[in-house]
Coordinates of C-alpha atoms in Angstrom, one line a residue:
M295 CA 53.0 -29.4 -9.1
E296 CA 51.7 -30.1 -5.6
K297 CA 47.9 -29.1 -5.0
R298 CA 47.2 -27.5 -1.9
Q299 CA 43.9 -28.0 0.2
F300 CA 41.8 -24.9 1.5
K301 CA 42.4 -24.5 5.1
A302 CA 38.9 -23.7 5.9
E303 CA 36.1 -26.6 5.8
S304 CA 37.1 -27.6 2.2
Q305 CA 34.4 -28.7 -0.2
R306 CA 31.6 -28.4 2.1
M307 CA 32.1 -24.8 2.9
L308 CA 32.7 -23.8 -0.7
D309 CA 29.6 -25.5 -1.7
L310 CA 27.6 -23.9 0.8
M311 CA 28.8 -20.5 -0.1
I312 CA 28.4 -20.9 -3.9
N313 CA 24.8 -22.3 -3.4
S314 CA 23.5 -20.8 -0.5
I315 CA 25.0 -17.5 0.4
Y316 CA 24.4 -16.0 -3.2
T317 CA 21.0 -16.0 -4.6
H318 CA 21.9 -14.6 -7.9
K319 CA 24.9 -16.0 -9.8
E320 CA 25.1 -12.6 -11.8
I321 CA 26.6 -10.9 -8.7
F322 CA 30.0 -12.9 -9.1
L323 CA 31.0 -9.8 -11.4
R324 CA 30.3 -7.2 -8.8
E325 CA 32.6 -9.0 -6.4
I326 CA 35.5 -9.5 -8.7
L327 CA 35.1 -5.9 -9.8
S328 CA 35.0 -4.6 -6.2
N329 CA 38.3 -6.8 -5.4
A330 CA 40.0 -5.2 -8.4
S331 CA 38.8 -1.7 -7.1
D332 CA 40.2 -2.5 -3.7
A333 CA 43.6 -3.3 -5.1
M334 CA 43.7 -0.1 -6.8
D335 CA 42.6 1.6 -3.8
K336 CA 45.7 0.0 -1.8
L337 CA 48.2 1.3 -4.3
S338 CA 46.6 4.6 -4.6
Y339 CA 46.9 5.1 -0.8
R340 CA 50.5 3.8 -1.1
A341 CA 51.2 6.6 -3.5
L342 CA 50.3 9.2 -1.0
T343 CA 53.4 8.5 1.0
D344 CA 55.7 6.5 -1.6
D345 CA 57.0 8.3 -4.8
S346 CA 58.1 5.1 -6.3
V347 CA 54.5 4.1 -7.2
G348 CA 54.6 6.4 -10.3
L349 CA 50.9 6.4 -10.8
N350 CA 48.3 9.1 -10.1
R351 CA 44.7 8.2 -9.3
G352 CA 43.7 8.8 -12.8
D353 CA 46.0 6.1 -14.1
F354 CA 44.0 3.2 -12.5
K355 CA 41.6 1.5 -14.4
I356 CA 39.9 -2.1 -14.8
V357 CA 39.8 -3.8 -18.1
I358 CA 37.5 -6.6 -18.8
T359 CA 38.3 -9.0 -21.6
V360 CA 35.9 -11.6 -23.2
D361 CA 37.0 -14.6 -25.2
Q362 CA 34.2 -16.5 -26.7
I363 CA 36.3 -19.2 -28.2
A364 CA 38.4 -19.9 -25.2
R365 CA 35.2 -19.3 -22.9
T366 CA 37.1 -17.0 -20.8
L367 CA 36.2 -13.8 -18.9
T368 CA 39.0 -11.9 -17.7
V369 CA 39.1 -8.9 -15.3
S370 CA 42.5 -7.0 -15.1
D371 CA 43.5 -4.2 -12.6
N372 CA 46.8 -2.2 -12.3
G373 CA 46.5 -2.3 -8.5
I374 CA 48.8 -3.3 -5.6
G375 CA 49.2 -7.1 -6.7
M376 CA 49.7 -10.2 -4.4
T377 CA 52.8 -12.0 -3.2
A378 CA 53.0 -15.7 -3.0
E379 CA 52.3 -15.3 0.8
E380 CA 49.5 -13.1 0.2
L381 CA 47.9 -15.5 -2.3
E382 CA 48.2 -18.3 0.2
N383 CA 46.8 -16.1 3.1
N384 CA 44.0 -14.3 1.3
L385 CA 42.9 -17.1 -1.5
G386 CA 43.8 -20.3 0.1
V387 CA 41.9 -19.5 3.4
I388 CA 38.3 -19.0 2.7
A389 CA 36.6 -16.1 4.7
K390 CA 39.8 -14.3 5.2
S391 CA 39.9 -10.8 4.0
G392 CA 43.1 -9.1 2.9
S393 CA 41.3 -5.8 2.3
L394 CA 40.1 -5.7 6.0
Q395 CA 43.6 -6.3 7.3
F396 CA 44.7 -3.6 5.0
K397 CA 42.3 -1.2 6.1
Q398 CA 43.3 -1.6 9.7
E399 CA 47.0 -1.4 9.1
M400 CA 46.6 1.5 6.8
A401 CA 44.3 3.4 9.4
Q402 CA 47.1 2.6 12.1
R403 CA 50.0 3.8 10.0
E404 CA 48.3 7.2 9.0
G405 CA 46.8 7.8 12.3
L406 CA 43.2 7.7 11.0
E407 CA 40.0 6.0 12.0
A408 CA 39.4 2.6 10.3
A409 CA 36.3 4.1 8.9
D410 CA 38.0 6.8 7.1
V411 CA 39.8 4.2 4.8
D412 CA 37.3 3.4 2.2
I413 CA 38.0 -0.4 1.2
I414 CA 34.8 -2.2 0.0
G415 CA 35.7 -5.9 0.5
Q416 CA 35.8 -6.8 4.3
F417 CA 35.2 -10.6 4.5
G418 CA 37.1 -12.2 1.6
V419 CA 34.4 -14.7 0.4
G420 CA 33.3 -12.6 -2.7
F421 CA 36.3 -13.8 -5.0
Y422 CA 34.9 -17.5 -4.4
S423 CA 31.6 -16.5 -6.0
A424 CA 33.6 -16.8 -9.3
F425 CA 33.0 -20.5 -8.9
M426 CA 29.4 -20.2 -9.5
V427 CA 29.9 -19.4 -13.2
A428 CA 33.4 -20.8 -13.8
D429 CA 34.7 -24.3 -13.4
N430 CA 38.3 -23.1 -13.5
V431 CA 39.8 -19.7 -12.1
K432 CA 43.4 -18.3 -12.7
V433 CA 44.9 -15.4 -10.9
V434 CA 47.8 -14.1 -12.4
T435 CA 49.4 -11.4 -10.2
R436 CA 52.5 -9.3 -9.8
P437 CA 52.9 -7.3 -6.5
F438 CA 54.1 -3.7 -6.2
G439 CA 57.9 -3.5 -5.7
S440 CA 58.8 -7.0 -7.1
D441 CA 59.8 -8.4 -10.5
K442 CA 58.2 -11.8 -9.6
A443 CA 54.8 -12.9 -10.7
Y444 CA 52.6 -15.7 -9.5
L445 CA 49.8 -17.9 -10.7
W446 CA 47.1 -19.1 -8.5
E447 CA 44.8 -21.7 -9.9
S448 CA 41.7 -23.7 -9.0
D449 CA 38.9 -25.9 -10.1
G450 CA 37.1 -25.3 -7.0
A451 CA 36.9 -27.3 -3.6
D452 CA 39.4 -29.7 -4.6
G453 CA 42.0 -27.5 -3.9
Y454 CA 44.6 -24.8 -5.6
T455 CA 48.1 -24.5 -6.9
I456 CA 50.5 -21.5 -6.7
S457 CA 53.4 -21.2 -9.0
E458 CA 55.8 -18.7 -10.4
T459 CA 55.0 -17.1 -13.7
V460 CA 55.7 -14.1 -15.9
K461 CA 53.7 -10.7 -16.0
D462 CA 55.1 -7.5 -17.4
T463 CA 53.2 -5.0 -15.2
V464 CA 52.1 -4.8 -11.6
G465 CA 48.5 -5.8 -10.9
T466 CA 46.1 -8.7 -11.1
D467 CA 44.3 -10.7 -13.7
I468 CA 41.4 -12.9 -12.8
I469 CA 40.8 -15.4 -15.6
M470 CA 37.6 -17.3 -15.4
T471 CA 36.9 -20.3 -17.8
I472 CA 33.1 -20.2 -17.8
K473 CA 31.0 -23.3 -17.4
A474 CA 29.2 -25.2 -20.3
D475 CA 25.6 -24.4 -20.6
T476 CA 23.1 -26.8 -18.9
E477 CA 19.4 -27.3 -19.1
D478 CA 18.6 -24.8 -16.3
E479 CA 21.7 -22.3 -16.6
K480 CA 22.9 -20.5 -19.8
F481 CA 26.5 -19.6 -18.7
S482 CA 27.2 -18.5 -22.1
D483 CA 25.3 -15.2 -21.3
Y484 CA 28.5 -14.3 -19.3
L485 CA 30.6 -14.3 -22.4
E486 CA 28.3 -11.7 -24.1
Q487 CA 29.7 -8.1 -24.2
Y488 CA 26.2 -6.6 -23.6
R489 CA 25.5 -8.8 -20.8
I490 CA 28.5 -8.0 -19.2
A491 CA 28.0 -4.4 -19.7
A492 CA 24.5 -4.6 -18.3
L493 CA 25.8 -6.1 -15.2
V494 CA 28.4 -3.4 -14.6
K495 CA 25.8 -0.8 -15.2
K496 CA 23.6 -2.5 -12.6
Y497 CA 25.9 -3.3 -9.9
S498 CA 29.2 -1.4 -10.4
D499 CA 28.2 1.9 -12.1
Y500 CA 29.6 3.9 -9.3
L501 CA 33.0 2.4 -8.7
H502 CA 35.5 5.3 -8.8
Y503 CA 37.8 3.7 -11.5
P504 CA 36.9 3.4 -15.0
I505 CA 35.8 0.0 -16.1
T506 CA 36.6 -0.7 -19.8
M507 CA 36.0 -3.3 -22.4
L508 CA 36.5 -3.7 -26.1
M509 CA 33.2 -3.7 -27.6
N510 CA 32.1 -4.8 -31.2
K511 CA 30.6 -2.1 -33.1
S512 CA 28.9 -1.7 -36.6
R513 CA 28.7 1.3 -38.8
Q514 CA 27.6 2.2 -42.1
K515 CA 30.2 2.8 -44.8
P516 CA 30.1 6.1 -46.7
R517 CA 28.0 5.9 -50.0
P518 CA 30.1 5.7 -52.9
A519 CA 29.9 8.7 -55.3
D520 CA 28.8 6.6 -58.2
A521 CA 26.2 4.6 -56.4
G522 CA 22.9 4.3 -58.1
E523 CA 19.3 4.4 -56.9
D524 CA 19.4 0.6 -56.1
Y525 CA 22.3 0.9 -54.0
T526 CA 22.2 -1.0 -50.7
P527 CA 24.0 0.4 -47.7
Q528 CA 27.0 -1.5 -46.6
W529 CA 28.1 -2.0 -43.0
E530 CA 31.5 -2.7 -41.4
D531 CA 32.4 -4.2 -38.0
Y532 CA 35.0 -2.6 -35.9
Q533 CA 36.1 -2.7 -32.1
Q534 CA 36.2 0.3 -29.5
W535 CA 37.2 0.6 -26.2
E536 CA 34.3 1.8 -24.1
T537 CA 34.1 2.9 -20.3
L538 CA 31.1 1.0 -18.9
N539 CA 30.6 2.7 -15.5
S540 CA 29.7 6.4 -14.9
M541 CA 32.1 6.5 -11.7
V542 CA 30.5 9.4 -9.9
P543 CA 26.9 8.9 -8.3
L544 CA 24.6 11.8 -8.8
W545 CA 24.0 11.8 -5.0
Q546 CA 27.6 12.3 -4.1
K547 CA 27.8 15.4 -6.3
K548 CA 27.3 18.8 -4.4
K549 CA 23.8 20.4 -4.5
E550 CA 25.1 23.2 -6.4
D551 CA 26.6 21.1 -8.9
T552 CA 23.3 19.4 -9.8
T553 CA 20.2 20.6 -11.5
Q554 CA 16.5 19.4 -11.0
E555 CA 16.5 18.4 -14.4
E556 CA 19.4 15.9 -13.8
L557 CA 17.7 14.8 -10.5
D558 CA 14.4 14.2 -12.4
A559 CA 16.1 12.4 -15.2
F560 CA 18.0 10.1 -12.8
Y561 CA 14.6 9.2 -11.1
Q562 CA 12.9 8.4 -14.5
D563 CA 15.7 6.3 -15.8
K564 CA 16.5 4.4 -12.5
F565 CA 13.2 3.5 -11.6
G566 CA 11.4 3.4 -15.0
D567 CA 8.7 6.1 -14.5
W568 CA 7.6 8.3 -17.5
E569 CA 6.4 11.0 -15.1
K570 CA 8.6 13.3 -13.1
P571 CA 8.8 12.8 -9.2
L572 CA 6.6 15.0 -7.2
T573 CA 9.4 16.1 -4.9
T574 CA 13.1 15.2 -4.2
I575 CA 14.7 14.6 -0.8
R576 CA 18.6 14.9 -0.5
V577 CA 20.2 13.7 2.7
S578 CA 24.0 14.0 3.6
A579 CA 24.8 12.6 7.0
E580 CA 28.2 12.5 8.8
G581 CA 28.8 11.1 12.3
N582 CA 28.6 7.7 14.1
V583 CA 26.8 6.6 10.7
S584 CA 27.6 8.5 7.5
Y585 CA 25.5 8.0 4.4
E586 CA 24.1 10.0 1.2
A587 CA 20.5 9.3 0.4
L588 CA 18.7 10.5 -2.7
L589 CA 14.9 10.0 -2.3
Y590 CA 12.0 10.7 -4.4
V591 CA 8.1 10.8 -3.8
P592 CA 6.7 9.6 -7.2
G593 CA 4.3 11.7 -9.2
K594 CA 1.8 9.0 -9.6
T595 CA 0.6 5.9 -7.9
P596 CA 2.5 2.7 -9.3
Y597 CA -0.2 0.3 -10.8
D598 CA 0.7 -2.5 -8.6
F599 CA 1.2 -0.2 -5.4
Y600 CA -1.8 -1.8 -3.5
T601 CA -0.9 -5.4 -4.5
R602 CA 1.4 -8.0 -3.1
E603 CA 3.6 -7.7 -6.0
Y604 CA 4.7 -4.4 -5.0
K605 CA 8.4 -4.2 -3.5
K606 CA 9.0 -1.4 -1.0
G607 CA 12.5 -0.3 -0.2
L608 CA 15.5 1.8 -1.3
Q609 CA 18.5 0.7 -3.3
L610 CA 21.4 0.2 -0.9
Y611 CA 24.9 0.9 -1.9
S612 CA 28.2 0.5 -0.1
S613 CA 30.7 3.1 -1.4
G614 CA 29.2 3.1 -4.9
V615 CA 28.6 -0.8 -5.1
L616 CA 25.0 -2.0 -5.2
I617 CA 24.2 -4.1 -2.2
M618 CA 20.5 -4.6 -2.3
D619 CA 17.8 -3.7 -4.9
N620 CA 15.0 -3.1 -2.5
C621 CA 16.1 -2.9 1.1
A622 CA 12.8 -2.7 2.7
D623 CA 14.2 -2.2 6.3
L624 CA 15.1 1.5 5.3
L625 CA 11.5 2.5 4.9
P626 CA 8.6 2.2 7.3
E627 CA 5.2 0.8 5.9
H628 CA 3.7 4.3 5.9
F629 CA 6.2 5.7 3.6
R630 CA 6.5 2.8 1.4
F631 CA 5.9 4.6 -1.8
V632 CA 9.4 6.3 -1.6
K633 CA 11.9 5.5 -4.2
G634 CA 15.5 6.2 -4.1
V635 CA 19.2 5.1 -3.1
V636 CA 21.2 5.1 0.1
D637 CA 25.0 5.0 0.0
T638 CA 26.9 4.2 3.2
P639 CA 30.3 2.9 3.7
D640 CA 29.1 2.0 7.6
V641 CA 26.4 -0.6 6.6
S642 CA 27.5 -3.9 8.3
L643 CA 27.7 -6.9 5.8
N644 CA 27.6 -10.5 6.3
I645 CA 29.8 -13.0 4.8
S646 CA 28.6 -11.7 1.4
R647 CA 27.8 -8.5 0.2
E648 CA 24.1 -9.8 -0.7
M649 CA 23.3 -10.9 2.8
L650 CA 22.7 -7.9 4.9
Q651 CA 22.7 -8.0 8.5
H652 CA 19.9 -5.8 10.4
T653 CA 22.6 -3.6 12.4
R654 CA 22.3 -0.9 14.4
Q655 CA 23.7 1.5 11.6
L656 CA 20.9 0.3 9.4
K657 CA 18.2 1.3 12.0
V658 CA 19.8 4.5 12.6
I659 CA 19.9 5.3 8.8
A660 CA 15.9 4.2 8.6
K661 CA 14.9 6.4 11.5
N662 CA 16.8 9.5 10.3
L663 CA 15.1 8.9 6.8
E664 CA 11.7 8.5 8.4
K665 CA 12.3 12.0 10.0
K666 CA 13.5 13.7 6.8
I667 CA 10.5 12.2 4.6
K668 CA 7.9 13.4 7.0
A669 CA 9.7 16.9 7.3
E670 CA 9.6 17.2 3.4
L671 CA 5.9 16.2 3.2
L672 CA 5.2 18.8 6.1
K673 CA 6.9 21.5 4.1
L674 CA 4.8 20.5 1.1
L675 CA 1.5 20.7 3.2
K676 CA 2.5 24.1 4.3
E677 CA 4.2 25.7 1.4
D678 CA 2.6 23.9 -1.8
R679 CA -1.0 22.7 -0.7
E680 CA -1.8 21.9 -4.3
K681 CA 1.2 19.7 -4.7
Y682 CA 0.4 18.2 -1.2
Q683 CA -3.3 17.5 -2.4
Q684 CA -1.8 15.5 -5.5
F685 CA 0.4 13.5 -3.2
W686 CA -2.6 12.9 -0.8
K687 CA -4.5 11.6 -3.9
N688 CA -1.9 9.3 -4.9
F689 CA -0.7 7.9 -1.4
G690 CA -2.9 9.2 1.4
L691 CA -4.6 5.9 1.8
N692 CA -1.4 4.3 2.5
V693 CA -0.6 7.1 5.2
K694 CA -3.9 6.4 6.7
Y695 CA -3.3 2.6 7.1
G696 CA 0.0 3.6 8.9
V697 CA -2.3 5.1 11.6
V698 CA -3.8 1.8 12.4
A699 CA -1.1 -0.6 11.7
D700 CA 0.7 -2.3 14.6
Y701 CA -2.1 -1.6 16.7
G702 CA -1.4 2.2 16.5
M703 CA 2.3 2.2 17.2
N704 CA 3.2 4.9 14.6
K705 CA 0.0 6.9 14.9
D706 CA 1.9 10.0 16.2
K707 CA 4.4 10.0 13.5
V708 CA 1.8 10.5 10.8
V709 CA -1.2 12.0 12.3
D710 CA -0.1 15.6 11.3
L711 CA -0.1 14.5 7.6
L712 CA -3.7 13.3 7.7
L713 CA -6.0 15.1 5.4
F714 CA -10.0 14.7 5.4
R715 CA -12.8 16.3 3.5
S716 CA -15.1 18.2 5.8
S717 CA -18.1 20.4 5.6
E718 CA -15.9 23.3 5.8
A719 CA -13.0 22.1 3.6
E720 CA -13.9 20.3 0.2
Q721 CA -10.2 19.9 -0.7
G722 CA -9.3 18.6 2.7
T723 CA -8.4 19.7 6.1
T724 CA -5.4 18.8 8.6
L725 CA -6.7 17.8 11.9
Q726 CA -4.9 20.9 13.2
E727 CA -6.8 23.2 10.9
Y728 CA -9.9 21.8 12.0
K729 CA -8.8 22.1 15.7
D730 CA -7.8 26.0 14.8
R731 CA -11.4 26.8 13.5
M732 CA -13.4 25.2 16.3
A733 CA -15.7 27.6 18.0
E734 CA -15.0 28.0 21.8
S735 CA -18.3 26.3 22.8
Q736 CA -17.4 23.2 20.5
Q737 CA -16.5 20.2 22.7
Y738 CA -15.9 17.3 20.1
I739 CA -14.2 16.9 16.6
Y740 CA -17.1 15.7 14.8
Y741 CA -17.0 13.0 12.2
A742 CA -19.3 11.1 9.7
T743 CA -18.5 7.8 7.9
G744 CA -20.0 6.8 4.6
E745 CA -19.1 6.3 1.0
D746 CA -19.6 9.8 -0.2
A747 CA -19.1 13.2 1.3
L748 CA -22.3 14.7 -0.4
Q749 CA -24.4 11.6 0.9
L750 CA -22.8 12.4 4.2
A751 CA -23.7 16.2 4.2
R752 CA -27.3 15.2 3.7
L753 CA -27.6 12.5 6.6
P754 CA -30.3 13.4 9.2
Q755 CA -27.9 12.9 11.9
A756 CA -25.7 15.8 10.5
E757 CA -28.5 18.4 10.5
R758 CA -28.3 19.4 14.2
I759 CA -24.4 19.4 14.1
L760 CA -24.3 21.7 11.1
D761 CA -26.8 23.9 12.4
K762 CA -24.9 24.6 15.4
G763 CA -22.1 25.9 13.2
Y764 CA -19.7 23.0 13.9
E765 CA -17.7 21.5 11.3
I766 CA -18.0 17.7 10.4
L767 CA -15.1 15.5 8.9
Y768 CA -16.4 13.5 6.1
L769 CA -14.9 10.1 6.3
T770 CA -15.2 8.0 3.2
D771 CA -12.3 5.6 3.1
E772 CA -12.8 2.2 5.0
V773 CA -10.0 2.6 7.1
D774 CA -11.3 6.1 8.5
E775 CA -13.4 4.7 11.5
F776 CA -10.5 2.6 12.6
I777 CA -8.5 5.5 12.6
M778 CA -10.9 7.5 14.9
Q779 CA -10.9 4.5 17.2
T780 CA -7.1 4.4 17.2
L781 CA -6.6 8.1 17.8
Q782 CA -9.5 8.6 19.9
Q783 CA -8.6 12.3 20.4
F784 CA -6.5 15.0 18.8
G785 CA -4.8 17.2 21.5
E786 CA -7.5 17.5 24.2
K787 CA -10.3 17.2 21.9
Q788 CA -11.9 13.9 21.6
F789 CA -13.3 12.6 18.2
K790 CA -17.3 12.2 18.5
S791 CA -19.6 10.4 15.8
I792 CA -22.6 12.3 14.7
N793 CA -24.6 9.2 15.6
D794 CA -23.9 9.5 19.4
D795 CA -26.7 10.7 21.5
D796 CA -24.3 12.7 23.6
A797 CA -22.5 14.5 20.5
L798 CA -24.1 17.8 21.7
L799 CA -24.4 19.1 25.2
E800 CA -28.1 19.1 26.6
T801 CA -29.6 21.6 28.9
E802 CA -31.6 20.1 31.7
E803 CA -34.8 21.4 30.1
E804 CA -33.8 19.5 26.8
K805 CA -33.0 16.2 28.8
K806 CA -36.4 16.6 30.6
A807 CA -38.0 16.8 27.2
A808 CA -36.6 14.1 25.7
E809 CA -37.2 11.7 28.6
E810 CA -41.0 12.7 28.5
K811 CA -41.0 11.9 24.6
A812 CA -39.6 8.6 25.2
E813 CA -41.9 8.0 28.0
S814 CA -44.9 8.9 25.8
G815 CA -43.6 6.9 22.9
K816 CA -43.4 3.4 24.6
E817 CA -46.5 2.1 23.1
V818 CA -45.4 3.2 19.5
L819 CA -41.9 2.0 20.1
A820 CA -43.0 -1.5 21.5
F821 CA -45.4 -2.0 18.3
V822 CA -42.4 -0.9 16.0
K823 CA -40.0 -3.7 17.6
Q824 CA -42.8 -6.4 17.6
T825 CA -43.4 -5.6 13.8
L826 CA -39.7 -5.7 12.8
G827 CA -38.7 -8.3 15.3
D828 CA -34.9 -9.4 14.9
K829 CA -34.3 -7.0 12.2
I830 CA -33.5 -4.4 14.8
K831 CA -32.1 -4.5 18.3
E832 CA -34.4 -1.6 19.6
A833 CA -36.6 1.2 18.4
R834 CA -36.2 4.4 20.2
I835 CA -37.3 8.2 20.3
S836 CA -34.3 10.0 18.6
R837 CA -32.2 12.5 20.3
I838 CA -30.1 13.2 17.2
L839 CA -33.1 13.8 14.7
K840 CA -34.0 17.6 14.1
S841 CA -36.4 17.7 10.9
H842 CA -36.0 14.3 9.3
A843 CA -38.3 11.5 10.4
V844 CA -36.0 8.6 10.8
C845 CA -32.4 7.3 10.7
M846 CA -30.7 3.9 11.5
T847 CA -27.9 3.8 14.0
A848 CA -26.1 1.1 15.8
D849 CA -25.4 0.2 19.6
G850 CA -22.2 -1.6 20.8
P851 CA -18.5 -1.6 19.2
L852 CA -19.6 -2.5 15.9
S853 CA -21.0 0.3 13.7
L854 CA -23.0 0.2 10.4
E855 CA -20.0 1.2 8.3
M856 CA -17.8 -1.5 10.1
E857 CA -20.4 -4.0 8.9
K858 CA -20.3 -2.9 5.6
Y859 CA -16.6 -3.1 5.6
L860 CA -16.4 -6.7 7.0
K861 CA -18.9 -7.8 4.4
K862 CA -16.8 -6.5 1.6
Q863 CA -13.8 -8.5 3.0
G864 CA -15.4 -11.6 2.4
G865 CA -17.4 -12.4 5.2
D866 CA -19.3 -10.9 8.4
M867 CA -16.9 -12.2 11.1
M868 CA -18.9 -15.3 11.9
G869 CA -22.1 -13.6 11.5
M870 CA -21.3 -10.4 13.6
K871 CA -23.5 -7.7 12.4
A872 CA -24.2 -4.1 13.8
E873 CA -26.8 -3.8 16.4
R874 CA -29.3 -1.8 14.4
V875 CA -31.5 0.8 16.3
L876 CA -34.4 2.5 14.4
E877 CA -34.5 6.2 15.7
L878 CA -37.8 8.0 15.3
N879 CA -38.1 11.6 15.6
A880 CA -41.3 12.2 17.9
D881 CA -41.7 15.8 16.3
S882 CA -42.1 14.7 12.7
S883 CA -45.3 14.2 11.0
A884 CA -44.6 10.7 10.0
Y885 CA -44.1 9.6 13.5
K886 CA -47.5 11.5 14.5
A887 CA -49.1 9.6 11.6
L888 CA -47.6 6.3 12.9
Q889 CA -48.8 7.1 16.3
R890 CA -52.3 7.6 15.3
A891 CA -52.2 4.4 13.2
V892 CA -51.0 2.2 16.1
A893 CA -53.9 3.5 18.1
E894 CA -56.6 3.3 15.4
D895 CA -55.4 1.1 12.3
P896 CA -52.7 -1.4 13.4
E897 CA -52.7 -3.0 9.7
T898 CA -51.7 0.6 8.4
A899 CA -49.3 0.9 11.3
E900 CA -47.5 -2.0 10.1
L901 CA -47.1 -0.5 6.8
Y902 CA -45.8 2.6 8.1
T903 CA -43.5 0.7 10.1
Q904 CA -41.9 -1.1 7.3
L905 CA -41.9 1.9 5.1
L906 CA -39.9 3.9 7.8
Y907 CA -37.4 0.9 8.3
H908 CA -36.7 0.6 4.5
Q909 CA -36.2 4.4 4.4
A910 CA -33.5 4.3 7.3
L911 CA -31.9 1.4 5.4
L912 CA -31.7 3.7 2.2
I913 CA -30.4 6.6 4.2
A914 CA -27.6 4.6 5.9
G915 CA -26.6 3.1 2.4
L916 CA -27.6 -0.3 3.6
P917 CA -28.9 -2.8 1.1
L918 CA -32.7 -3.6 1.0
E919 CA -33.7 -7.1 2.0
D920 CA -36.2 -7.2 -0.7
P921 CA -36.5 -4.3 -3.1
S922 CA -39.6 -5.8 -4.7
S923 CA -41.6 -6.0 -1.6
Y924 CA -40.4 -2.3 -0.8
S925 CA -41.8 -1.2 -4.3
E926 CA -45.2 -2.9 -3.7
L927 CA -45.2 -1.5 0.0
V928 CA -44.9 2.0 -1.5
C929 CA -47.6 1.4 -4.2
K930 CA -50.0 -0.1 -1.5
L931 CA -49.8 3.1 0.7
M932 CA -50.3 5.3 -2.6
K933 CA -53.8 3.8 -3.1

């Protein structure tokens, strides 16, 4: 029998396809099963207008047969079959798809849009993935309406043969002779029934035809009536046909036909979470891009969520066939915690189902899902605050990072979701809620940054703001100050740090009094600066202190909190530090004591200066340069 050569690029093309296009060899079964499903779809569509088909949709099925002795894995269908010409055209030319051609012809004949004819395979390369695990592939097929059957056989890129054969029924058998094991690959796994069953469940669980296989089973024999106490249970082996796939995806069922218990169980089983999801989002979209989506917000933070090992993304299906386990492009980074599935017949595939093109359709789906997720979270925020607070505890930090990521490109998409503790809302407030509570006289949205809300409430700088009855946001996450700089304002209200001199409006009298205090304190301030040297940029009479004696602030773009953050990241940005300013309250008794000492006892004044400096460091949460020296200083002043 004459061996024919492939008509498309021969061995180099096939080798490239097998070794480069598919990353995981196990997907060969997905491709073969999808082709079988296509073949039955074709005959099922034919049956709509041709009574001679004699089959209803419920009569179609796929049968998998494993022969470990012969090392063959066979996938059989009772679909439309192929003629000798179709074998030549579809399997002799790499990258030509009979399914795509059928889809186009069927749509034209029935007056339908091509998108309305649901055929999975469109590019004709999936069949050749069988050669990743098989060194010989036979296709035994009998087309509908013919008594003749044909055998297509190939050992790979060297070519193929086509000959007549005998087959009792219409349909196609794909017989793959599995390769021998090597040091790197255990191909015998594909002859294990439970391995095959697991692959069907993973990739083809939702093909809408039953996939059956004869499974080996064991059961305990009945206990004999006369068995004694030392009787050992006996087992017997038997075989039983099992349907391996569930066929109907949960997300394709109507909402009224599913319960929350079913949805929760699906999530827990599919994504390996022992806790129920916090909330479920269902999306059904039709139009230019049609898809079904079933999304979940987890009830707890995954243990690896804030590590590089965490993989974001949704499971992507095409007409019930798994295309990708983690399609990252379907989720924005600020919603990376969402789990779920998306099923669409419209997603564009490259020459294999595994290599996904980033198409317009995918971008449309991603954009729509982002809106749906935000809408669901806003609904929780308004209708179930307790549940939203649980969500925020789990994933709020990730949402915050979404504000500053990509230079603030997505800030407007998530700003409404932000939650901050404040002087008025211990459990958290949104920016809109804060704004709604603002007094008419309040010009700014005030914030304080630090490690602990209680500590921030006690800051000397906070006193004058709180005494005015103004609310302060307590920002305790490292990213919070960057958020303020990225947002700059909410609505028409600007954000203002409680450390800023102009945080409160001053009357002309107050401005004049502050200038007079600064002028009269020049001698004291010069002494403090000389004593502390490069430890501070400047000493100044404070306009932000009320009853406290001292505090530490910073001039320039780098704040004290940013300095702490950079240090935690493993460095200080090539020595960059905040320009520290020691602020002194001219009305405090401590300042007056310092003022007298500067005039009468410079040695004591130096001790007072060091004491106030260290107190300012402690209040700001900054480390003492030498705790032992500070302790000695306190003891010395106690004499």
